[in-house]
PDB file of C-alpha atoms in Angstrom:
ATOM      1  CA  UNK A 889      -0.375  -7.892  22.674  1.00 39.00           C
ATOM      2  CA  UNK A 890      -2.093  -4.943  21.006  1.00 49.00           C
ATOM      3  CA  UNK A 891       0.851  -4.546  18.642  1.00 50.00           C
ATOM      4  CA  UNK A 892       0.769  -8.272  17.844  1.00 49.00           C
ATOM      5  CA  UNK A 893      -2.929  -8.008  16.961  1.00 51.00           C
ATOM      6  CA  UNK A 894      -2.241  -5.004  14.766  1.00 58.00           C
ATOM      7  CA  UNK A 895       0.535  -6.838  12.918  1.00 62.00           C
ATOM      8  CA  UNK A 896      -1.659  -9.902  12.301  1.00 60.00           C
ATOM      9  CA  UNK A 897      -4.459  -7.659  11.041  1.00 58.00           C
ATOM     10  CA  UNK A 898      -1.974  -5.826   8.804  1.00 60.00           C
ATOM     11  CA  UNK A 899      -0.743  -9.105   7.328  1.00 61.00           C
ATOM     12  CA  UNK A 900      -4.315 -10.179   6.589  1.00 63.00           C
ATOM     13  CA  UNK A 901      -4.781  -6.898   4.734  1.00 60.00           C
ATOM     14  CA  UNK A 902      -1.511  -6.783   2.774  1.00 61.00           C
ATOM     15  CA  UNK A 903      -0.296 -10.406   2.662  1.00 60.00           C
ATOM     16  CA  UNK A 904       3.187  -8.931   2.585  1.00 60.00           C
ATOM     17  CA  UNK A 905       5.879  -9.868   5.088  1.00 58.00           C
ATOM     18  CA  UNK A 906       8.223  -7.425   3.324  1.00 62.00           C
ATOM     19  CA  UNK A 907       5.850  -4.541   4.093  1.00 56.00           C
ATOM     20  CA  UNK A 908       5.703  -5.475   7.749  1.00 57.00           C
ATOM     21  CA  UNK A 909       9.468  -5.791   7.998  1.00 53.00           C
ATOM     22  CA  UNK A 910      10.003  -2.341   6.487  1.00 54.00           C
ATOM     23  CA  UNK A 911       7.184  -0.528   8.300  1.00 50.00           C
ATOM     24  CA  UNK A 912       7.423  -2.113  11.756  1.00 54.00           C
ATOM     25  CA  UNK A 913      10.961  -1.677  13.156  1.00 50.00           C
ATOM     26  CA  UNK A 914      10.427  -4.239  15.944  1.00 52.00           C
ATOM     27  CA  UNK A 915       8.827  -6.864  13.658  1.00 52.00           C
ATOM     28  CA  UNK A 916      11.810  -9.254  13.689  1.00 55.00           C
ATOM     29  CA  UNK A 917      11.662  -9.631  17.489  1.00 56.00           C
ATOM     30  CA  UNK A 918       7.898  -9.568  18.009  1.00 56.00           C
ATOM     31  CA  UNK A 919       7.393 -13.320  17.735  1.00 54.00           C
ATOM     32  CA  UNK A 920      10.506 -14.565  19.468  1.00 54.00           C
ATOM     33  CA  UNK A 921      10.156 -16.645  22.633  1.00 53.00           C
ATOM     34  CA  UNK A 922       9.307 -14.372  25.517  1.00 55.00           C
ATOM     35  CA  UNK A 923       8.356 -11.456  23.251  1.00 53.00           C
ATOM     36  CA  UNK A 924       4.924 -11.176  24.862  1.00 54.00           C
ATOM     37  CA  UNK A 925       6.601 -10.412  28.166  1.00 54.00           C
ATOM     38  CA  UNK A 926       9.206  -8.033  26.783  1.00 57.00           C
ATOM     39  CA  UNK A 927       9.044  -4.269  26.376  1.00 56.00           C
ATOM     40  CA  UNK A 928       8.317  -3.458  22.729  1.00 51.00           C
ATOM     41  CA  UNK A 929       8.125   0.055  21.372  1.00 52.00           C
ATOM     42  CA  UNK A 930       4.597   0.524  19.967  1.00 53.00           C
ATOM     43  CA  UNK A 931       3.811   2.232  16.705  1.00 52.00           C
ATOM     44  CA  UNK A 932       2.663   5.708  17.599  1.00 53.00           C
ATOM     45  CA  UNK A 933      -0.917   6.450  16.610  1.00 56.00           C
ATOM     46  CA  UNK A 934      -1.072   7.939  13.121  1.00 56.00           C
ATOM     47  CA  UNK A 935       2.609   7.230  12.508  1.00 65.00           C
ATOM     48  CA  UNK A 936       4.141   7.093   9.045  1.00 70.00           C
ATOM     49  CA  UNK A 937       4.577   3.326   9.420  1.00 69.00           C
ATOM     50  CA  UNK A 938       0.911   2.830  10.272  1.00 73.00           C
ATOM     51  CA  UNK A 939      -0.189   5.030   7.379  1.00 82.00           C
ATOM     52  CA  UNK A 940       2.094   3.092   5.045  1.00 81.00           C
ATOM     53  CA  UNK A 941       0.588  -0.257   6.101  1.00 79.00           C
ATOM     54  CA  UNK A 942      -2.932   1.088   5.698  1.00 85.00           C
ATOM     55  CA  UNK A 943      -2.165   2.582   2.277  1.00 89.00           C
ATOM     56  CA  UNK A 944      -0.815  -0.767   1.059  1.00 87.00           C
ATOM     57  CA  UNK A 945      -4.050  -2.433   2.171  1.00 87.00           C
ATOM     58  CA  UNK A 946      -6.139   0.205   0.372  1.00 92.00           C
ATOM     59  CA  UNK A 947      -4.164  -0.184  -2.869  1.00 91.00           C
ATOM     60  CA  UNK A 948      -4.531  -3.957  -2.669  1.00 89.00           C
ATOM     61  CA  UNK A 949      -8.320  -3.740  -2.271  1.00 90.00           C
ATOM     62  CA  UNK A 950      -8.644  -1.201  -5.097  1.00 93.00           C
ATOM     63  CA  UNK A 951      -6.659  -3.461  -7.427  1.00 91.00           C
ATOM     64  CA  UNK A 952      -8.900  -6.414  -6.553  1.00 89.00           C
ATOM     65  CA  UNK A 953     -12.145  -4.480  -7.092  1.00 91.00           C
ATOM     66  CA  UNK A 954     -13.638  -5.784 -10.347  1.00 89.00           C
ATOM     67  CA  UNK A 955     -17.302  -4.847  -9.939  1.00 86.00           C
ATOM     68  CA  UNK A 956     -18.605  -2.719 -12.843  1.00 89.00           C
ATOM     69  CA  UNK A 957     -20.485  -0.541 -10.344  1.00 89.00           C
ATOM     70  CA  UNK A 958     -19.321   0.161  -6.794  1.00 92.00           C
ATOM     71  CA  UNK A 959     -22.085   2.018  -4.956  1.00 91.00           C
ATOM     72  CA  UNK A 960     -21.020   1.456  -1.328  1.00 92.00           C
ATOM     73  CA  UNK A 961     -17.961   0.863   0.849  1.00 93.00           C
ATOM     74  CA  UNK A 962     -18.893  -2.655   1.961  1.00 91.00           C
ATOM     75  CA  UNK A 963     -15.935  -4.059   0.040  1.00 88.00           C
ATOM     76  CA  UNK A 964     -13.459  -2.206   2.251  1.00 91.00           C
ATOM     77  CA  UNK A 965     -15.110  -2.741   5.635  1.00 88.00           C
ATOM     78  CA  UNK A 966     -12.115  -4.708   6.862  1.00 84.00           C
ATOM     79  CA  UNK A 967      -9.735  -1.962   5.731  1.00 86.00           C
ATOM     80  CA  UNK A 968     -11.811   0.627   7.561  1.00 88.00           C
ATOM     81  CA  UNK A 969     -11.650  -1.538  10.695  1.00 81.00           C
ATOM     82  CA  UNK A 970      -7.897  -1.800  10.227  1.00 80.00           C
ATOM     83  CA  UNK A 971      -7.678   1.981   9.951  1.00 83.00           C
ATOM     84  CA  UNK A 972      -9.807   2.357  13.079  1.00 81.00           C
ATOM     85  CA  UNK A 973      -7.480  -0.015  14.948  1.00 73.00           C
ATOM     86  CA  UNK A 974      -4.591   2.235  13.937  1.00 74.00           C
ATOM     87  CA  UNK A 975      -6.436   5.325  15.118  1.00 76.00           C
ATOM     88  CA  UNK A 976      -6.911   6.673  11.590  1.00 80.00           C
ATOM     89  CA  UNK A 977     -10.104   8.318  10.394  1.00 84.00           C
ATOM     90  CA  UNK A 978     -12.562   6.330   8.246  1.00 88.00           C
ATOM     91  CA  UNK A 979     -12.885   9.306   5.906  1.00 92.00           C
ATOM     92  CA  UNK A 980      -9.193   8.964   5.085  1.00 93.00           C
ATOM     93  CA  UNK A 981      -9.651   5.293   4.150  1.00 93.00           C
ATOM     94  CA  UNK A 982     -12.631   6.068   1.915  1.00 95.00           C
ATOM     95  CA  UNK A 983     -10.965   9.046   0.277  1.00 96.00           C
ATOM     96  CA  UNK A 984      -7.755   7.126  -0.401  1.00 96.00           C
ATOM     97  CA  UNK A 985      -9.691   4.147  -1.779  1.00 96.00           C
ATOM     98  CA  UNK A 986     -11.502   6.370  -4.295  1.00 97.00           C
ATOM     99  CA  UNK A 987      -8.185   7.978  -5.270  1.00 96.00           C
ATOM    100  CA  UNK A 988      -6.643   4.562  -5.937  1.00 95.00           C
ATOM    101  CA  UNK A 989      -9.658   3.512  -8.009  1.00 95.00           C
ATOM    102  CA  UNK A 990      -9.180   6.621 -10.141  1.00 95.00           C
ATOM    103  CA  UNK A 991      -5.438   5.952 -10.489  1.00 93.00           C
ATOM    104  CA  UNK A 992      -6.376   2.510 -11.813  1.00 92.00           C
ATOM    105  CA  UNK A 993      -8.754   4.030 -14.381  1.00 91.00           C
ATOM    106  CA  UNK A 994     -11.887   2.735 -12.643  1.00 93.00           C
ATOM    107  CA  UNK A 995     -13.615   6.127 -12.545  1.00 91.00           C
ATOM    108  CA  UNK A 996     -16.887   4.984 -14.085  1.00 90.00           C
ATOM    109  CA  UNK A 997     -17.422   2.218 -11.533  1.00 93.00           C
ATOM    110  CA  UNK A 998     -17.311   4.671  -8.597  1.00 95.00           C
ATOM    111  CA  UNK A 999     -19.079   7.604 -10.239  1.00 91.00           C
ATOM    112  CA  UNK A1000     -22.314   7.318  -8.223  1.00 91.00           C
ATOM    113  CA  UNK A1001     -20.481   6.475  -4.999  1.00 93.00           C
ATOM    114  CA  UNK A1002     -18.196   9.488  -5.408  1.00 93.00           C
ATOM    115  CA  UNK A1003     -21.178  11.768  -5.808  1.00 90.00           C
ATOM    116  CA  UNK A1004     -23.011  10.312  -2.817  1.00 92.00           C
ATOM    117  CA  UNK A1005     -20.092  10.442  -0.375  1.00 93.00           C
ATOM    118  CA  UNK A1006     -18.512  13.692  -1.567  1.00 90.00           C
ATOM    119  CA  UNK A1007     -19.588  15.723   1.527  1.00 89.00           C
ATOM    120  CA  UNK A1008     -17.665  13.394   3.858  1.00 90.00           C
ATOM    121  CA  UNK A1009     -14.461  13.119   1.840  1.00 93.00           C
ATOM    122  CA  UNK A1010     -11.168  14.808   2.629  1.00 95.00           C
ATOM    123  CA  UNK A1011     -11.557  17.093  -0.378  1.00 95.00           C
ATOM    124  CA  UNK A1012      -8.118  18.695  -0.161  1.00 95.00           C
ATOM    125  CA  UNK A1013      -6.417  15.286  -0.109  1.00 96.00           C
ATOM    126  CA  UNK A1014      -8.659  14.012  -2.889  1.00 96.00           C
ATOM    127  CA  UNK A1015      -7.945  16.957  -5.176  1.00 96.00           C
ATOM    128  CA  UNK A1016      -4.204  17.000  -4.437  1.00 96.00           C
ATOM    129  CA  UNK A1017      -3.908  13.315  -5.377  1.00 95.00           C
ATOM    130  CA  UNK A1018      -6.297  13.272  -8.344  1.00 96.00           C
ATOM    131  CA  UNK A1019      -4.915  16.378 -10.116  1.00 96.00           C
ATOM    132  CA  UNK A1020      -1.596  14.622 -10.987  1.00 95.00           C
ATOM    133  CA  UNK A1021      -3.571  11.632 -12.330  1.00 95.00           C
ATOM    134  CA  UNK A1022      -5.531  13.981 -14.571  1.00 95.00           C
ATOM    135  CA  UNK A1023      -2.292  15.594 -15.749  1.00 95.00           C
ATOM    136  CA  UNK A1024      -0.879  12.194 -16.720  1.00 94.00           C
ATOM    137  CA  UNK A1025      -4.038  11.397 -18.686  1.00 94.00           C
ATOM    138  CA  UNK A1026      -4.057  14.777 -20.443  1.00 94.00           C
ATOM    139  CA  UNK A1027      -0.381  14.536 -21.280  1.00 93.00           C
ATOM    140  CA  UNK A1028      -0.990  11.093 -22.803  1.00 91.00           C
ATOM    141  CA  UNK A1029      -3.919  12.463 -24.820  1.00 91.00           C
ATOM    142  CA  UNK A1030      -1.900  15.428 -26.069  1.00 91.00           C
ATOM    143  CA  UNK A1031       0.997  13.155 -27.054  1.00 90.00           C
ATOM    144  CA  UNK A1032      -1.418  10.946 -29.001  1.00 88.00           C
ATOM    145  CA  UNK A1033      -2.939  13.933 -30.800  1.00 88.00           C
ATOM    146  CA  UNK A1034       0.528  15.137 -31.790  1.00 88.00           C
ATOM    147  CA  UNK A1035       1.122  11.846 -33.583  1.00 87.00           C
ATOM    148  CA  UNK A1036      -2.059  12.169 -35.632  1.00 82.00           C
ATOM    149  CA  UNK A1037      -1.831  14.796 -38.365  1.00 83.00           C
ATOM    150  CA  UNK A1038      -5.615  15.151 -38.583  1.00 81.00           C
ATOM    151  CA  UNK A1039      -5.871  16.237 -34.917  1.00 82.00           C
ATOM    152  CA  UNK A1040      -2.547  18.033 -34.547  1.00 83.00           C
ATOM    153  CA  UNK A1041      -4.056  21.473 -35.190  1.00 86.00           C
ATOM    154  CA  UNK A1042      -6.250  21.116 -32.078  1.00 88.00           C
ATOM    155  CA  UNK A1043      -3.225  21.595 -29.854  1.00 89.00           C
ATOM    156  CA  UNK A1044      -2.820  25.187 -30.989  1.00 89.00           C
ATOM    157  CA  UNK A1045      -6.084  25.941 -29.166  1.00 90.00           C
ATOM    158  CA  UNK A1046      -4.555  25.086 -25.797  1.00 92.00           C
ATOM    159  CA  UNK A1047      -2.900  27.600 -23.494  1.00 92.00           C
ATOM    160  CA  UNK A1048       0.860  27.106 -23.827  1.00 93.00           C
ATOM    161  CA  UNK A1049       1.615  27.704 -20.130  1.00 94.00           C
ATOM    162  CA  UNK A1050      -1.111  25.293 -19.033  1.00 94.00           C
ATOM    163  CA  UNK A1051       0.126  22.642 -21.458  1.00 94.00           C
ATOM    164  CA  UNK A1052       3.678  23.020 -20.151  1.00 95.00           C
ATOM    165  CA  UNK A1053       2.495  22.739 -16.551  1.00 96.00           C
ATOM    166  CA  UNK A1054       0.493  19.581 -17.325  1.00 96.00           C
ATOM    167  CA  UNK A1055       3.539  18.008 -18.966  1.00 94.00           C
ATOM    168  CA  UNK A1056       5.756  18.893 -16.006  1.00 95.00           C
ATOM    169  CA  UNK A1057       3.259  17.516 -13.490  1.00 94.00           C
ATOM    170  CA  UNK A1058       2.873  14.311 -15.493  1.00 93.00           C
ATOM    171  CA  UNK A1059       6.614  13.694 -15.619  1.00 92.00           C
ATOM    172  CA  UNK A1060       6.831  14.055 -11.824  1.00 92.00           C
ATOM    173  CA  UNK A1061       4.580  11.023 -11.363  1.00 88.00           C
ATOM    174  CA  UNK A1062       6.116   7.561 -10.859  1.00 83.00           C
ATOM    175  CA  UNK A1063       6.626   5.543 -14.085  1.00 80.00           C
ATOM    176  CA  UNK A1064       4.048   3.008 -12.879  1.00 75.00           C
ATOM    177  CA  UNK A1065       1.409   5.739 -12.760  1.00 75.00           C
ATOM    178  CA  UNK A1066       2.392   7.114 -16.164  1.00 66.00           C
ATOM    179  CA  UNK A1067       1.766   3.707 -17.735  1.00 63.00           C
ATOM    180  CA  UNK A1068      -1.435   3.005 -15.807  1.00 62.00           C
ATOM    181  CA  UNK A1069      -4.713   2.199 -17.521  1.00 61.00           C
ATOM    182  CA  UNK A1070      -5.653   5.062 -19.834  1.00 71.00           C
ATOM    183  CA  UNK A1071      -9.091   6.674 -19.728  1.00 83.00           C
ATOM    184  CA  UNK A1072     -11.106   8.403 -22.392  1.00 88.00           C
ATOM    185  CA  UNK A1073     -11.128  12.179 -22.696  1.00 91.00           C
ATOM    186  CA  UNK A1074     -14.834  12.141 -21.792  1.00 92.00           C
ATOM    187  CA  UNK A1075     -14.121  10.217 -18.572  1.00 92.00           C
ATOM    188  CA  UNK A1076     -11.229  12.520 -17.698  1.00 93.00           C
ATOM    189  CA  UNK A1077     -13.304  15.654 -18.292  1.00 94.00           C
ATOM    190  CA  UNK A1078     -16.054  14.218 -16.104  1.00 94.00           C
ATOM    191  CA  UNK A1079     -13.530  13.681 -13.312  1.00 95.00           C
ATOM    192  CA  UNK A1080     -12.203  17.238 -13.686  1.00 96.00           C
ATOM    193  CA  UNK A1081     -15.753  18.565 -13.292  1.00 95.00           C
ATOM    194  CA  UNK A1082     -16.188  16.410 -10.210  1.00 94.00           C
ATOM    195  CA  UNK A1083     -13.042  17.837  -8.629  1.00 95.00           C
ATOM    196  CA  UNK A1084     -14.040  21.340  -9.707  1.00 95.00           C
ATOM    197  CA  UNK A1085     -17.294  20.951  -7.754  1.00 93.00           C
ATOM    198  CA  UNK A1086     -15.143  20.700  -4.602  1.00 93.00           C
ATOM    199  CA  UNK A1087     -13.338  23.999  -5.255  1.00 89.00           C
ATOM    200  CA  UNK A1088     -15.046  25.853  -2.409  1.00 89.00           C
ATOM    201  CA  UNK A1089     -13.265  23.540   0.043  1.00 89.00           C
ATOM    202  CA  UNK A1090      -9.809  23.843  -1.553  1.00 93.00           C
ATOM    203  CA  UNK A1091      -7.017  26.372  -1.272  1.00 93.00           C
ATOM    204  CA  UNK A1092      -6.829  29.055  -3.974  1.00 93.00           C
ATOM    205  CA  UNK A1093      -3.713  27.688  -5.668  1.00 94.00           C
ATOM    206  CA  UNK A1094      -5.231  24.234  -6.153  1.00 95.00           C
ATOM    207  CA  UNK A1095      -8.536  25.697  -7.315  1.00 95.00           C
ATOM    208  CA  UNK A1096      -6.727  27.706 -10.007  1.00 94.00           C
ATOM    209  CA  UNK A1097      -4.998  24.570 -11.276  1.00 95.00           C
ATOM    210  CA  UNK A1098      -8.306  22.726 -11.442  1.00 96.00           C
ATOM    211  CA  UNK A1099      -9.871  25.609 -13.389  1.00 96.00           C
ATOM    212  CA  UNK A1100      -6.994  25.389 -15.900  1.00 95.00           C
ATOM    213  CA  UNK A1101      -7.518  21.630 -16.244  1.00 96.00           C
ATOM    214  CA  UNK A1102     -11.251  22.125 -16.722  1.00 96.00           C
ATOM    215  CA  UNK A1103     -10.682  24.645 -19.523  1.00 95.00           C
ATOM    216  CA  UNK A1104      -8.134  22.353 -21.165  1.00 95.00           C
ATOM    217  CA  UNK A1105     -10.280  19.204 -21.119  1.00 95.00           C
ATOM    218  CA  UNK A1106     -13.320  21.168 -22.264  1.00 94.00           C
ATOM    219  CA  UNK A1107     -11.362  22.705 -25.165  1.00 93.00           C
ATOM    220  CA  UNK A1108      -9.901  19.361 -26.220  1.00 93.00           C
ATOM    221  CA  UNK A1109     -13.207  17.538 -25.973  1.00 92.00           C
ATOM    222  CA  UNK A1110     -15.105  20.148 -27.999  1.00 91.00           C
ATOM    223  CA  UNK A1111     -12.371  20.344 -30.668  1.00 89.00           C
ATOM    224  CA  UNK A1112     -12.126  16.561 -31.048  1.00 86.00           C
ATOM    225  CA  UNK A1113     -15.916  16.247 -31.273  1.00 86.00           C
ATOM    226  CA  UNK A1114     -16.070  19.034 -33.868  1.00 83.00           C
ATOM    227  CA  UNK A1115     -13.346  17.324 -35.901  1.00 77.00           C
ATOM    228  CA  UNK A1116     -15.266  14.074 -35.709  1.00 71.00           C
ATOM    229  CA  UNK A1117     -18.475  15.686 -36.936  1.00 65.00           C
ATOM    230  CA  UNK A1118     -16.605  17.340 -39.795  1.00 59.00           C
ATOM    231  CA  UNK A1119     -15.163  13.995 -40.837  1.00 49.00           C
ATOM    232  CA  UNK A1120     -18.626  12.413 -40.825  1.00 39.00           C
ATOM    233  CA  UNK A1121     -20.047  15.208 -42.967  1.00 38.00           C
ATOM    234  CA  UNK A1122     -17.318  14.627 -45.544  1.00 41.00           C
ATOM    235  CA  UNK A1123     -18.321  10.996 -46.022  1.00 35.00           C
TER     236      UNK A1123
END
């Protein structure tokens, strides 16, 4: 019965029979006559299948979030309850929700919430997932600058190794993420600074990557702003 309740809850979250069929091996037989009295292998707590169902629910809620400012987690209470039913930590749900919002380019709407809940986030998970998003954004920005003769010279200011690494990381991301909503350089730099503020809780390798991203966004932002001011002065 517990598994049946979990499946119903999962369907309410995802509205996807396909997800249930792929993530719950015994799904096809769960609702057959006599299933309640038959031995059914449960999903082990914290299993890949459970995590997959929960992640689908989180993505769905992030996509449906349209509020210009999200300053609490009330909108994902049901997802947190779902996670609790699966034996998964609420901090994971909140961290993953914020990551998905950032992937969707909704950084500004969660800015205050991210600052307020930062101490309780899974910082390593957050940074590991957000760094590739930042790389995609930077790679898109650099590609755009290359196409504009006026700004092309700015790229010579960037560290060649760092630029190559950003490009490689961006190309590793799924095509859907590479074509996601773009964000301004200012917004991206703000997010890099936010992740940088978590560096004390991250491993050294990840911290070094974040420092490189911070230097790159700062260099780009300053150079673009300087170019803009120069153009204004010429008018």
